[in-house]
Coordinates of C-alpha atoms in Angstrom, one line a residue:
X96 CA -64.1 23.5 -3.8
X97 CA -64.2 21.5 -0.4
X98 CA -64.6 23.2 2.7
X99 CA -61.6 22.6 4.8
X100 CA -63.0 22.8 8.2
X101 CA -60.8 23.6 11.4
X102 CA -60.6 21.2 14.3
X103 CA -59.6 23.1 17.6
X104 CA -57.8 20.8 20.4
X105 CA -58.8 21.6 23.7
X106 CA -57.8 20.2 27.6
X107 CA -56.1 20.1 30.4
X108 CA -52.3 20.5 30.4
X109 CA -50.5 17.2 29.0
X110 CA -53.4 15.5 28.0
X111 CA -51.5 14.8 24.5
X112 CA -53.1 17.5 22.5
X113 CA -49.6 18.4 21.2
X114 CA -48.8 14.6 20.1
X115 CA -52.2 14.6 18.3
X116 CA -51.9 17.9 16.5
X117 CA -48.6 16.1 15.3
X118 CA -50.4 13.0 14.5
X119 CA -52.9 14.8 12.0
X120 CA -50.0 17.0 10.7
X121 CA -47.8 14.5 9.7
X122 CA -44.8 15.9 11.0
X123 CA -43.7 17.8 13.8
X124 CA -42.3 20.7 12.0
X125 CA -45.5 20.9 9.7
X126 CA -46.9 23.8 11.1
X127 CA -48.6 26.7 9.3
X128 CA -48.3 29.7 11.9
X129 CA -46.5 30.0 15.2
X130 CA -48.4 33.3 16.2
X131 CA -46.4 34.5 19.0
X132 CA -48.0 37.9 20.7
X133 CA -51.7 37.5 18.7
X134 CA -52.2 33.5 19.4
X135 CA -50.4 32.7 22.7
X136 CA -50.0 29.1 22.8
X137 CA -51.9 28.7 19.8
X138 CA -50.4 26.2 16.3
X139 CA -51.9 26.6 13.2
X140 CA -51.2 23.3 11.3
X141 CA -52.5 21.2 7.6
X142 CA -54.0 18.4 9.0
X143 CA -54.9 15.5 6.9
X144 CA -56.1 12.4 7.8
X145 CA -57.0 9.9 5.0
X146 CA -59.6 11.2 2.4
X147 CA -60.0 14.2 4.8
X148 CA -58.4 17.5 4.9
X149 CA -58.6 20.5 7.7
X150 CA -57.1 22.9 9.2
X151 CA -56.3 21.8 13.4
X152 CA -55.5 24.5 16.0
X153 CA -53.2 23.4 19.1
X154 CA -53.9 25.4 22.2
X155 CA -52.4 25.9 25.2
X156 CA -53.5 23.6 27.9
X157 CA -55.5 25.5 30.0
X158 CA -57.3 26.0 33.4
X159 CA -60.1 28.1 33.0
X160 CA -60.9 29.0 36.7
X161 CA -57.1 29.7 37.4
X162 CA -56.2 33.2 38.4
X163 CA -52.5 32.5 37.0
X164 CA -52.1 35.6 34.4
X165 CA -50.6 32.8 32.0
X166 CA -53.4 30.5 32.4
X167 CA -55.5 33.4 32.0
X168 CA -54.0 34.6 28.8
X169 CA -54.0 31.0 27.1
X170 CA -57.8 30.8 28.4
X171 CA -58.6 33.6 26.3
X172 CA -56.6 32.3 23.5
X173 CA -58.4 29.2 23.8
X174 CA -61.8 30.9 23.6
X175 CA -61.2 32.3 20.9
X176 CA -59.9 29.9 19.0
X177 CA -62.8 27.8 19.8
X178 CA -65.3 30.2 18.6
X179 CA -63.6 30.2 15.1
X180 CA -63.5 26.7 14.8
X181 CA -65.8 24.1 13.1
X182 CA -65.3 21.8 15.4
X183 CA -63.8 21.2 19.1
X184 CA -62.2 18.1 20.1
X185 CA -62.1 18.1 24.2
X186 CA -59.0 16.1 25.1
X187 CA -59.1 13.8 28.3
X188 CA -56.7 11.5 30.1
X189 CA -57.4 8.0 30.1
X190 CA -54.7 7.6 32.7
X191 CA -55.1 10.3 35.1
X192 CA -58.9 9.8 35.2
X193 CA -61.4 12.4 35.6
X194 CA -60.7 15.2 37.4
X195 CA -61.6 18.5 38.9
X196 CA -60.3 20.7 35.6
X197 CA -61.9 18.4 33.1
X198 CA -65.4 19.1 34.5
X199 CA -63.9 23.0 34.6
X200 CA -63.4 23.1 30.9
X201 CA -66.5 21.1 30.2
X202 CA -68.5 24.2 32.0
X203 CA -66.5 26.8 30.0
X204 CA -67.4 25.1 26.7
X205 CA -71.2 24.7 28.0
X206 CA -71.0 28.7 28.5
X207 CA -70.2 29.3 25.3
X208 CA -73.2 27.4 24.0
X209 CA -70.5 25.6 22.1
X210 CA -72.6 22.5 20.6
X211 CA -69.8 21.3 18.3
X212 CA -67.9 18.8 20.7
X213 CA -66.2 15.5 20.7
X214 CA -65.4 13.9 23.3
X215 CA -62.1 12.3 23.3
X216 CA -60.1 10.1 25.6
X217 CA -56.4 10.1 25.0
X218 CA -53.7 7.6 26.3
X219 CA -56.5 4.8 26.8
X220 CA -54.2 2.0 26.3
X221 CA -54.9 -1.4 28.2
X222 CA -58.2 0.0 30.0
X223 CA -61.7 -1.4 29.9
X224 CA -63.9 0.5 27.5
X225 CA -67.0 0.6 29.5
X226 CA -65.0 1.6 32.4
X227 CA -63.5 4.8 30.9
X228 CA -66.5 5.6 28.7
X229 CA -68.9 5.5 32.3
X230 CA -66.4 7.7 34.4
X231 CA -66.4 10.6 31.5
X232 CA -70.0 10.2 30.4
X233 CA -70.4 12.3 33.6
X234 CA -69.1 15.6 31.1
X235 CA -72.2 15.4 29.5
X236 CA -70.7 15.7 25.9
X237 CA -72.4 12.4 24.5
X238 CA -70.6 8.8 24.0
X239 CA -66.5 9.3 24.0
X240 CA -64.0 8.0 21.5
X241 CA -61.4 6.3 22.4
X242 CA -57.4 6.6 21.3
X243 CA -54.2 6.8 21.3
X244 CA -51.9 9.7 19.9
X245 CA -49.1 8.3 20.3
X246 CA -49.8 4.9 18.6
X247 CA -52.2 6.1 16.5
X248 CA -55.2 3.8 17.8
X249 CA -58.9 5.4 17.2
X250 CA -57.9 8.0 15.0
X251 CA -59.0 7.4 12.1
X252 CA -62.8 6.0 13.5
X253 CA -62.7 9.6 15.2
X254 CA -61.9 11.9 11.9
X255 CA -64.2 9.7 9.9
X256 CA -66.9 10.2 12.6
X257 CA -66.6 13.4 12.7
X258 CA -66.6 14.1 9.2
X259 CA -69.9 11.8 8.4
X260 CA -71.4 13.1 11.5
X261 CA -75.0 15.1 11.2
X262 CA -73.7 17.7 13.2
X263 CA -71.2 18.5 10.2
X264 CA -72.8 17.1 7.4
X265 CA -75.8 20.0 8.3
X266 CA -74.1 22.4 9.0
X267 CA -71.0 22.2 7.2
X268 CA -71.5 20.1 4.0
X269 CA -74.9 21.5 2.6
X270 CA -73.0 24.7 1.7
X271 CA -69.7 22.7 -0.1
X272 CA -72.5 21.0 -2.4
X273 CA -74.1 24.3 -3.2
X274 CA -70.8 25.6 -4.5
X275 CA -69.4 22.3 -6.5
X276 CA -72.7 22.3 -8.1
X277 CA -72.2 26.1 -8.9
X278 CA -70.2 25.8 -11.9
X279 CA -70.7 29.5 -12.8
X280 CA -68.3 30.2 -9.8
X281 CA -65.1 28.4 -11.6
X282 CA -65.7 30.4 -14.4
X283 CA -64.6 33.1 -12.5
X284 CA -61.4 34.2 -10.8
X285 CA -61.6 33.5 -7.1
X286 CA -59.8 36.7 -5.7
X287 CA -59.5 37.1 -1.6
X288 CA -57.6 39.7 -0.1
X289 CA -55.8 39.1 3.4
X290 CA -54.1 41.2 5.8
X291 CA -53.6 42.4 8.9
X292 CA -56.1 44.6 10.8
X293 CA -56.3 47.9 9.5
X294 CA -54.3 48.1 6.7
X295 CA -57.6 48.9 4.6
X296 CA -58.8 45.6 3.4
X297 CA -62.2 46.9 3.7
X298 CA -61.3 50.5 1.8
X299 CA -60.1 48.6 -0.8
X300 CA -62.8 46.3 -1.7
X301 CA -64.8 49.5 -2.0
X302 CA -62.5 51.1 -4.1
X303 CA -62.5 48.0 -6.4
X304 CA -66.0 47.4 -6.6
X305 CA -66.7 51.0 -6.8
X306 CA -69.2 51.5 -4.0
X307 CA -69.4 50.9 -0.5
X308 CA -73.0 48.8 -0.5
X309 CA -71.4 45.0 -0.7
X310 CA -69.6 44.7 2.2
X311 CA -72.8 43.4 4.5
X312 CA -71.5 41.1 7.1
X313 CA -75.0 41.5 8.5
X314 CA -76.4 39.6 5.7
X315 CA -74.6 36.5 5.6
X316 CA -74.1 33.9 2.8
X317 CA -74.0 30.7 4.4
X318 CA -73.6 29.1 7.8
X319 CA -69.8 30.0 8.0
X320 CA -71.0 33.7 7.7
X321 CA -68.5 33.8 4.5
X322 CA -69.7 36.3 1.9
X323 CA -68.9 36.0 -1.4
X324 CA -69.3 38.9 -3.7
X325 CA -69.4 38.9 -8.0
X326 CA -67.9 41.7 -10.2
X327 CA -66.4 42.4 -13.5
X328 CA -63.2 44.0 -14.4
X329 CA -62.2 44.7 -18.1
X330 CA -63.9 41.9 -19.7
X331 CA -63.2 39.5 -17.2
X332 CA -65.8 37.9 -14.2
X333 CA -64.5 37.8 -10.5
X334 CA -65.5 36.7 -7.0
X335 CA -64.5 37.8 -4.1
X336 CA -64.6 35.3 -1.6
X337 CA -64.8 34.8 2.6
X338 CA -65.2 38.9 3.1
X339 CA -67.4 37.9 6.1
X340 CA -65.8 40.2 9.3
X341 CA -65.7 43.2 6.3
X342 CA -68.5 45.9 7.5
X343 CA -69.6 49.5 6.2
X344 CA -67.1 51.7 7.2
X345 CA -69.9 53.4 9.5
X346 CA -69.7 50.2 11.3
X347 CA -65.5 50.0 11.8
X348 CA -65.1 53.7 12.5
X349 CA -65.4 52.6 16.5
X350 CA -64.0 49.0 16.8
X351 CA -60.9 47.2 16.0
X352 CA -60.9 44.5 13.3
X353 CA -60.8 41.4 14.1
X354 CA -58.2 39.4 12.8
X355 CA -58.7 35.5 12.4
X356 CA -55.6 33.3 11.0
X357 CA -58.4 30.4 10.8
X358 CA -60.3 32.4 8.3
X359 CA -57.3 33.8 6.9
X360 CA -56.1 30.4 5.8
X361 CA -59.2 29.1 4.8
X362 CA -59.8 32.5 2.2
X363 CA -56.3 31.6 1.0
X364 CA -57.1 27.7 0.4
X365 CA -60.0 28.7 -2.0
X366 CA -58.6 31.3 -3.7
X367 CA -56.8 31.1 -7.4
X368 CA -55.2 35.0 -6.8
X369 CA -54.4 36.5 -3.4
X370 CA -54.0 40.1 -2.5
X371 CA -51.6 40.9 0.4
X372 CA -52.2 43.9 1.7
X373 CA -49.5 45.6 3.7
X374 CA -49.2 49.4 5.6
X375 CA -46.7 51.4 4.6
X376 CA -46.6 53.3 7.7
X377 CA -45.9 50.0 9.4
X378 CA -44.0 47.9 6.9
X379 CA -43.6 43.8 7.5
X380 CA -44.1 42.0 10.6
X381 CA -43.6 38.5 11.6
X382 CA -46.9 38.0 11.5
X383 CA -47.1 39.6 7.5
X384 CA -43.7 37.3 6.7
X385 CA -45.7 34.0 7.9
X386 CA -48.9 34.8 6.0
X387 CA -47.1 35.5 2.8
X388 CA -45.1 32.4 3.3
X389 CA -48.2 30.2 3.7
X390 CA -49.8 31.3 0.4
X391 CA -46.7 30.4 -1.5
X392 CA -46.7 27.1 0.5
X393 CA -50.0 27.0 -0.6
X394 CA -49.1 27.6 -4.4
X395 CA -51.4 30.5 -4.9
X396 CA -50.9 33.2 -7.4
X397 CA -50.3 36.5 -5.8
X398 CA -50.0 39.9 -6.0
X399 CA -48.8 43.0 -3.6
X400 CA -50.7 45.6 -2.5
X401 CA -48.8 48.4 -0.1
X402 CA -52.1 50.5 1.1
X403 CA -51.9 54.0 2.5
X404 CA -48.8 55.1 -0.1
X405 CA -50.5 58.7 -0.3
X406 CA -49.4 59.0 3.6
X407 CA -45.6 58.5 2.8
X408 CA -43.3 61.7 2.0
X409 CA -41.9 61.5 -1.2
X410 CA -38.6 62.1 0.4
X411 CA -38.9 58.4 2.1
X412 CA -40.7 56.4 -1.2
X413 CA -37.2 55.2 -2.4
X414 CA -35.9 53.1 1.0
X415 CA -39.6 51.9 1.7
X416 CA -39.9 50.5 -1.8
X417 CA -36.1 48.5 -0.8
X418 CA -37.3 47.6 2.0
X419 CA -40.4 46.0 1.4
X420 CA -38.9 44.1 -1.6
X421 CA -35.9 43.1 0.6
X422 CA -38.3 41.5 3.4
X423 CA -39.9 39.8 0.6
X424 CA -37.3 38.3 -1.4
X425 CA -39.0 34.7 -1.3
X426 CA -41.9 36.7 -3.4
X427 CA -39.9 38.3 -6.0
X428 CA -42.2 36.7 -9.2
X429 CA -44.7 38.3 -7.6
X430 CA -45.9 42.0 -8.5
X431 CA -45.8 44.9 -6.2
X432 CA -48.0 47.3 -6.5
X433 CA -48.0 50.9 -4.0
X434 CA -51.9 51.8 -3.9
X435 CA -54.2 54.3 -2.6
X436 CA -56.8 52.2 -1.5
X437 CA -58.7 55.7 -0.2
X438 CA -57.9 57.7 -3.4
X439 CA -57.8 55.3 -6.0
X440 CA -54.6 55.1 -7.0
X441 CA -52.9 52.0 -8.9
X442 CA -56.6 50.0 -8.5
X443 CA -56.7 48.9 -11.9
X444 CA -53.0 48.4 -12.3
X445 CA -53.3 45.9 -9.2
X446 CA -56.4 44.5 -10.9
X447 CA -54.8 44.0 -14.3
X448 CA -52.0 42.2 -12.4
X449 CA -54.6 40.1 -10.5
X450 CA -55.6 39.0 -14.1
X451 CA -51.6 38.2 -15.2
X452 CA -51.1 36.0 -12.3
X453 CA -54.2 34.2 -12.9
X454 CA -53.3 33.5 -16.6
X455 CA -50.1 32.4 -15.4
X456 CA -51.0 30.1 -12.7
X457 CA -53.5 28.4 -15.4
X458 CA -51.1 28.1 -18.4
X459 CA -50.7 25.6 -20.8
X460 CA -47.4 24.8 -22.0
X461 CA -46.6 22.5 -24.7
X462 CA -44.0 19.6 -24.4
X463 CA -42.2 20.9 -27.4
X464 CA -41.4 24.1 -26.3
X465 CA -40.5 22.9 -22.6
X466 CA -38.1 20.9 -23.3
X467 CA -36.2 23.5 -26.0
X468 CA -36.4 26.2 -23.3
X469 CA -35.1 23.5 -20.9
X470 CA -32.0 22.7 -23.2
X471 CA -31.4 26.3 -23.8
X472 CA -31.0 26.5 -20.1
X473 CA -28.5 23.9 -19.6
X474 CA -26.6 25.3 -22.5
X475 CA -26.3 28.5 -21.2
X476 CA -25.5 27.1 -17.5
X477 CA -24.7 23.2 -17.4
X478 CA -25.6 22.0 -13.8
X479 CA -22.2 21.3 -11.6
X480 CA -21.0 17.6 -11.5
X481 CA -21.6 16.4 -8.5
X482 CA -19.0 13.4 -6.9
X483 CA -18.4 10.9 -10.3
X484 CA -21.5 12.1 -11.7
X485 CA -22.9 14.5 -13.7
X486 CA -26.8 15.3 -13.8
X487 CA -28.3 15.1 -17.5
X488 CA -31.1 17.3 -18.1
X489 CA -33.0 15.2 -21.1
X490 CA -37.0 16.9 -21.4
X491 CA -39.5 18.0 -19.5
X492 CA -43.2 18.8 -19.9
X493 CA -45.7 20.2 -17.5
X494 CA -47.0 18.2 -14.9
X495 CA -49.8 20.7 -13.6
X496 CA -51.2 23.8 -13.4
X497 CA -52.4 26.6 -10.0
X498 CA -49.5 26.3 -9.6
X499 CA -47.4 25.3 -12.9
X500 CA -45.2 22.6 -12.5
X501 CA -42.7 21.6 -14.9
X502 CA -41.1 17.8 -14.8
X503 CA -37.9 17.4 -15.7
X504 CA -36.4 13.8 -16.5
X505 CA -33.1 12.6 -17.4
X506 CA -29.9 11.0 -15.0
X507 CA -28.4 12.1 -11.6
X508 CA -30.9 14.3 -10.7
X509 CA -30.8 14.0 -7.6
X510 CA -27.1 15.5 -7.7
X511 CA -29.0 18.9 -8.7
X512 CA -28.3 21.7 -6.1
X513 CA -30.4 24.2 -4.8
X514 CA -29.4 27.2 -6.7
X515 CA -29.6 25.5 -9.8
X516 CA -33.0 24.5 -9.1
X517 CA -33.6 28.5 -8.6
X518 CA -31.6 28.7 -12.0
X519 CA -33.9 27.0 -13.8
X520 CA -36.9 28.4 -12.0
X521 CA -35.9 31.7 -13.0
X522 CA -35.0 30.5 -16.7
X523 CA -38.7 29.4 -17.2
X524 CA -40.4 32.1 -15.6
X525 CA -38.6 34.7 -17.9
X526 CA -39.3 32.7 -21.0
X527 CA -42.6 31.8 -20.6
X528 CA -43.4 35.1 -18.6
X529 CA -45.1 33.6 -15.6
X530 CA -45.3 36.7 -13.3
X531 CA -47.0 36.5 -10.2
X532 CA -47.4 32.5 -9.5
X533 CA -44.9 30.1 -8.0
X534 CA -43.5 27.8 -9.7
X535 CA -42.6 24.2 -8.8
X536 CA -39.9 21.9 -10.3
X537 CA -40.1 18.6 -10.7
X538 CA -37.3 16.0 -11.1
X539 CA -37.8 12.1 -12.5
X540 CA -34.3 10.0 -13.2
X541 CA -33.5 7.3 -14.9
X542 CA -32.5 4.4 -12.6
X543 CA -29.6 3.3 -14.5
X544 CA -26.9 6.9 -13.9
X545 CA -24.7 5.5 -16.8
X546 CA -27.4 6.2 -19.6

């Protein structure tokens, strides 16, 4: 599986880092996380540009020697996203010119040895090259590129530079060729567990792989200090993937774990099974809510795992369970499961589970049988005319797998409504037990509506 790398956009205030992160997201509503509180100022967004997929970070444009308590709070936003990232694009105006703050940020990034930088210069429309590239050679960040986010000149030369640059290819690439060559890895069921700080990721991985000797962050497996650890569980061959930030619990017992949404999102990407992990004492932020809702946009199996269940009275069990399935309607195919991750309990419930979702994000179903169990549907529950027409449901068969999609053709499809959709969802999940993946539906009509 590719690495999907994350691009961090860095500059001054109104340099056009926000109309970039828009250009390589496609859209600007297509965003993955709007941290409020954690990431001040930061965007989490899907970027793809081309052939090339990664993950870009808007910041907050920033004045690093500014006493301003906002400036000073998206400064430290901005340096930490830059220390998660892959990459750092430094965002300049071609306009405005060089100024004073420019050479500001260029001195933070040189003080945090950061060597991973391109040099860009936006809104550079109807100026000479060699003019602009002289005045911000004087940053010391190398030859700049040139574009325009707004009309989208130079963008692609950039991604594709930076992508086939050695700067990546070495440090990035070597370990994406070690695992596609790996074969024995997609044998196995790629299992990362995500959460918020403290909720006991790390307890848990000990309690599933029986011992507390694997979780070395000191020892790590490739450049991108990601770990990835083998087990077996009932017959069955796991890894988990991207523990890297997991220590002994000797080494957490005095610090706060850090939580990183880049690494976060890029555990969730290569993963075929998720484990949420949730508090009970503290039930479901916003934050919990958006990182659930990425891995279904995602279309990863999942499965629920609400830690510390030994700490809640039995009187209060019943309206915690409600509530926690209430928050997370928009996950009901997925299984819930309220662990111990300290004493042990439910572990190899939630594991068996892990292995359900995994068959069911992988299944095959055959033509045959998805189309009868389509026409048993719309015998039970014809879809509502819509207007003059009325949608005819005529076969389906499955159009892919991780996570299932089923394609449905016929006429007036496009009249469907919503809750049927989630009809029919529901219809196919029950019959052909798919517990713990999403499910997608597909819809292909015929052009003529009179067939």
């Amino acid at each position: 599986m590719s690495y999907k790398p994350a691009i961090v956009l860095v500059g001054r205030p109104n340099v056009g880092k926000s109309t970039l992160f828009n250009r390589f997201t496609k859209s600007k509503d297509a965003l993955v996380a709007n941290f409020s509180g954690l990431t001040r100022d930061r965007i989490y967004g899907d970027g793809m540009f081309g052939e090339y997929n990664f993950i870009v970070i808007d910041t907050g444009g920033f004045e690093p020697l500014s006493k301003d308590k906002m400036y000073m709070k998206i400064a430290n936003q901005t340096n930490q996203a830059i220390l998660d990232a892959d990459i750092v694009i430094f965002l300049v105006d071609g306009k405005d010119g060089l100024c004073n703050t420019d050479y500001d940020i260029a001195n933070f990034l040189r003080k945090l040895s950061v060597t991973n930088v391109f040099l860009v210069i936006n809104k550079s429309e109807g100026r000479s090259i060699d003019t602009i590239a002289s005045e911000f050679h004087e940053l010391g960040f190398g030859a700049p590129f040139l574009i325009s986010a707004s009309h989208g000149d130079g963008i692609g030369f950039l991604i594709e530079s930076i992508f086939k640059s050695k700067l990546y290819i070495d440090k990035y690439s070597k370990n994406d060729n070690v695992d596609s060559q790996n074969d024995d890895l997609y044998k196995k069921i790629r299992l990362s567990i995500v959460g918020q700080p403290n909720v006991g990721k790390s307890t848990l991985i000990n309690s599933i792989l029986g011992e507390e000797r694997l979780i070395t962050f000191d020892s790590p497996g490739t450049t991108r200090d990601s770990i990835n650890i083998d087990f077996n569980f009932s017959g069955r061959s796991y890894v988990l993937i991207d523990t890297a930030g997991l220590r002994r619990r000797s080494r957490v017992s005095d610090c706060i774990e850090k939580f990183s949404v880049i690494k976060t999102i890029q555990s969730i990407e290569k993963s075929n099974v998720v484990i949420l992990t949730l508090d009970a004492n503290t039930g479901i932020s916003d934050q919990d809510a958006r990182i659930a809702s990425f891995i279904l946009e995602s279309g990863k199996a999942i499965v629920i795992a609400i830690n510390k269940w030994d700490s809640i009275s039995l009187d209060s069990r019943s309206a915690i369970e409600r509530e926690f399935k209430r928050k997370l309607h928009f996950l009901s195919f997925a299984n819930m499961y309220f662990i111990s991750a300290l004493r042990k309990t439910n572990i190899k419930r939630l594991l068996f589970s892990v292995n359900d979702a995994y068959d069911a994000a992988f299944v095959k179903l055959p033509t045959p049988k998805v189309t009868r169990v389509l026409l048993d549907a719309t015998k039970q529950q014809p879809p509502p005319k819509k207007g003059i027409f009325v949608p005819k449901l005529r076969y389906a068969h499955q159009g892919g797998q991780n996570p299932p999609v089923i394609v449905i053709h016929g006429n007036c499809l496009t009249s469907i409504q919503d809750s049927y959709v989630r009809y029919l969802e529901s219809f196919f999940r029950r019959e052909f037990k798919l517990s713990g993946t999403p499910l997608r539906i597909e819809f292909k009509s015929s052009k003529n509506p009179y067939i």
